[in-house]
Amino acid sequence: MTYLVNGRSFDDQPAPGQCLRTFLRALGHFGVKKGCDTGDCGACTVWLDGRPVHSCITPAFRADGREVTTIEGLGAPGDLHPVQRQFRDAPGFQCGFCTAGMIMTSATFTEAEKADLPRALKGNLCRCTGYRSIEDAVKGVTAVRTPAPGKAVGTSVGAPAAEDVVTGRAEFTMDTHMEGLLHLKVLHSPHAHARIVSIDKTAALAVPGVHRVYTWQDVPRRRFTTAIHTDHLVDPDDTYVLDDTVRFVGQRVAAVLADTVGAAEEGCRRLAVEYEVLPAVFDPEEAMADGAPRLHVSADPFVRDCTRNLLVDIHSHIGDVDAGFAAADVIHEGTYFSPRVQHAHLETHGSIAWMEDGRLNVRTSSQSPSIAKVKLAYLFSLRPDQLRVFCKRVGGGFGGKQEVISEDLVALATLDTGRPVSLEYTREEEFTTASPRHPMKLTVKLGATSDGTLTAFQVRNVSNTGAYGNHGGETLYAGGAAVMIYRCPNKKYDAYSVYTNTVPSGALRGYGMTQPAFAVESAMDELALALHMDPLELRRRNIVRPGDPLVAMHEGPDDVMFNEDGLAQCIDLVAGALARTSEQPSPGPEWLVGAGAASSLHETAPPTEHISEAWITLGDDLVYELAVGTVEFGEGTSTAHVQIAAGQLGTTPSRIRLVQSDTDRTGFDTDAFASAGLFVAGNAVLRAAAAVRDRILEFAAAHTGVHVVMCSLEDQHVRCGDERVPLAELVALARERGIRFTAARKAYGSPRSVTSNTQGFRIAVHRVTGEIRILYSVQAADAGVLINPEQVRGQVDGGVAMGIGFVLTENFQVDADGVMVNPNLRNYRIPAYADVPRTEVLLVGSSDSVGAMRSKGMAECCINPVAPALANALRDATGIRYRELPFTPERIYGRLAENRPARTGPGR
């Protein structure tokens, strides 16, 4: 067969049944991404004779004799196609994994298609951006600016990797070829709970190309936790690499190593496994009851009670809630449920391991290579100098890659065989074996006097941690932020993290606060209705203010600094925006219209110790090399770090060369989760840059005889009094004297501060079908000093879009046997362009007390108020309170048909 790819003609014969995506990637066209393998996400889009196609569902033989164009053939750095330039300048990406496909689709648009983007972009998904920036890119809106030297902070600077992203040159985890690469595939358990009696490897090992089969008998028998925190003691060691007991449908049973993915998959199919099926329990309330099946029998010292399947329980109180309820004029009590939610980052989990100079190298899609290295060293008894873990660009994370779940098997196989080994998750494996958000059932009871003053605040939270503990304890404690947001002298918090025979739950954007925020903020609206009070006014009367103790579970001292009234400003901004847009017309007589709002507080770093180290060196080429361990996966820390360094060094981002996320080339970094990539690593960068600046100025002062206070950096010169000394001259003099302009500095996640967000919606609900349309969306955010205004808005856009999916479209469906029945993007349904409104983002002008450059991270907290704001708008529109997510049309229209209520309540 003859192929013409990006203008190059050659003869080749694809494998039988091979799709065009894998064919092109085998040729080195790594801009063609894998996101779904079912034609749902569009990340693999290429042109076939000038028309966009999803290459994952296009057979390779169909390209015979036709012209194929990939993103690499559309344009190159320095010679961009106009649409690549538009995506760079908007900027129309965050992690960038979907970007090549987005560009290949939108570069073919006619003016009519640009005017109908909901239809034109229906085949391309983005999990990061919320689509506003993609719309801007398609329409040629430019937001990126070039700053003057020393003025990068506060400017919407483009990402350092922007041109590589829009041309498909940016390397993600699996974008590489290695000689002799072997492939791992995993056999997953069909049972929710079973003991493995035996595994017969004979037939699997007979498959041509199969090298090894690994079972629980072939791996180190060391318990660990897959969860990533600096302090590993906050998570339970209840997991093995492979185990002889399986506790959820999808758990690893065995791993097959082969020359090809197909051979490894066939090897998995031929494994003969005998199971002893055990009783299973799926509901956490039932799991805590007497006589329930017991999941874990050997007690980890940090597991509360194996006999009750209890990982952690929290019982705390402040004041006397019984007395508080007795003093109340109005009491509201309700139970609210938040289900599992999948991260659905378009890049699935994956790792590649190989040996080099006697050392194990692991290239992985992780949010924390430093801690992954610590875990691998422990599991395989390696010294730190025997192991390197690093990341290229990571295609989305949202907490899903705050786990070690692919790295251990590739490390095992490479250490065993000495060969390079790859493991890449399928989309189905992401849904059935990776760690989704914790399902939580919360009962909230509130008491207030007739003037709206809270007298009692009681919460009971039952969290389903699944088969393993992972993040079960920490997310349970994090939920206290939803209680902390309101002043009340009497509070009680009872919470339980419970083992069940379901997929283990993990970290997801909002980290244990999204579910309690839905419950508490919905309950506050219900209390306001009972008090005949405007819900936002009830919040104003009870929110914590600067000087108030941030009290959730105890009254002891902590390291959180609360100095600004950003929350009150957020509430006022959203109230004003909803009032200003109140005259929006209804879609028609069959639609009920309502408005709602909700708020949240978020601490700017986790309470567990967070550490980051940054190194900066001025090279002979007058470029500053900045080395920082933080991974870039769309949260924008790379751009912010470069801006902070450029600002301190009086230069432009173009003179900062970034080295990141590599344990051989950077210092230790707990890494980018809980918004700490800006708060902690940003402070490390700030301190290292300031130290290098000061060394340059001190050297210049000594050289010129001018006092150091009269010296300042001016891009490629140093001004000393009236004299301007070329930086090149100073570097040369320093080199002659054996002096290097370099510095390393560390930062820690303490003290911490708080940020706040308020979300507002106006929605329409169809009286018959239960369909919800979002007419208006607004979020006010307290982001401190804005390092990069466009990135801040982009994070809010993405958080709101993800929250809307969590509430309206995403449905993690599990049958009575614990099997997920919709493990694909088409049926799980993350939001597409047509599902997401354009959110008005209002930024509070504030200044953080301890953040880098007085900034606050915004990637995580913006999702927390979305679900309750939508729930409150739905109550306002229909007169019915829906307390269980997601708000699917069938769930809504059933109760609408039963009630047909007159519309009551505030907000119209």
PDB file of N, CA and C in Angstrom, residues 105 162 378 533 641 735 885:
ATOM      1  N   THR A 105      -9.572  19.777  13.651  1.00  0.00           N
ATOM      2  CA  THR A 105     -10.998  19.919  13.348  1.00  0.00           C
ATOM      3  C   THR A 105     -11.335  21.350  12.967  1.00  0.00           C
ATOM      4  N   ALA A 162       3.898  26.612  24.538  1.00  0.00           N
ATOM      5  CA  ALA A 162       2.738  26.880  23.679  1.00  0.00           C
ATOM      6  C   ALA A 162       2.949  26.434  22.238  1.00  0.00           C
ATOM      7  N   TYR A 378      10.815   2.028  48.041  1.00  0.00           N
ATOM      8  CA  TYR A 378      10.384   1.188  49.162  1.00  0.00           C
ATOM      9  C   TYR A 378       9.928  -0.189  48.679  1.00  0.00           C
ATOM     10  N   MET A 533     -36.275  34.220  54.101  1.00  0.00           N
ATOM     11  CA  MET A 533     -35.159  35.149  53.987  1.00  0.00           C
ATOM     12  C   MET A 533     -34.436  34.897  52.673  1.00  0.00           C
ATOM     13  N   HIS A 641       5.427  29.974  37.263  1.00  0.00           N
ATOM     14  CA  HIS A 641       6.786  29.912  37.807  1.00  0.00           C
ATOM     15  C   HIS A 641       7.759  30.734  36.961  1.00  0.00           C
ATOM     16  N   ARG A 735      32.935  34.020  36.072  1.00  0.00           N
ATOM     17  CA  ARG A 735      33.463  32.722  35.664  1.00  0.00           C
ATOM     18  C   ARG A 735      34.985  32.680  35.873  1.00  0.00           C
ATOM     19  N   LEU A 885     -27.495  13.761  43.408  1.00  0.00           N
ATOM     20  CA  LEU A 885     -26.873  14.017  42.113  1.00  0.00           C
ATOM     21  C   LEU A 885     -26.692  12.691  41.356  1.00  0.00           C
TER      22      LEU A 885
END
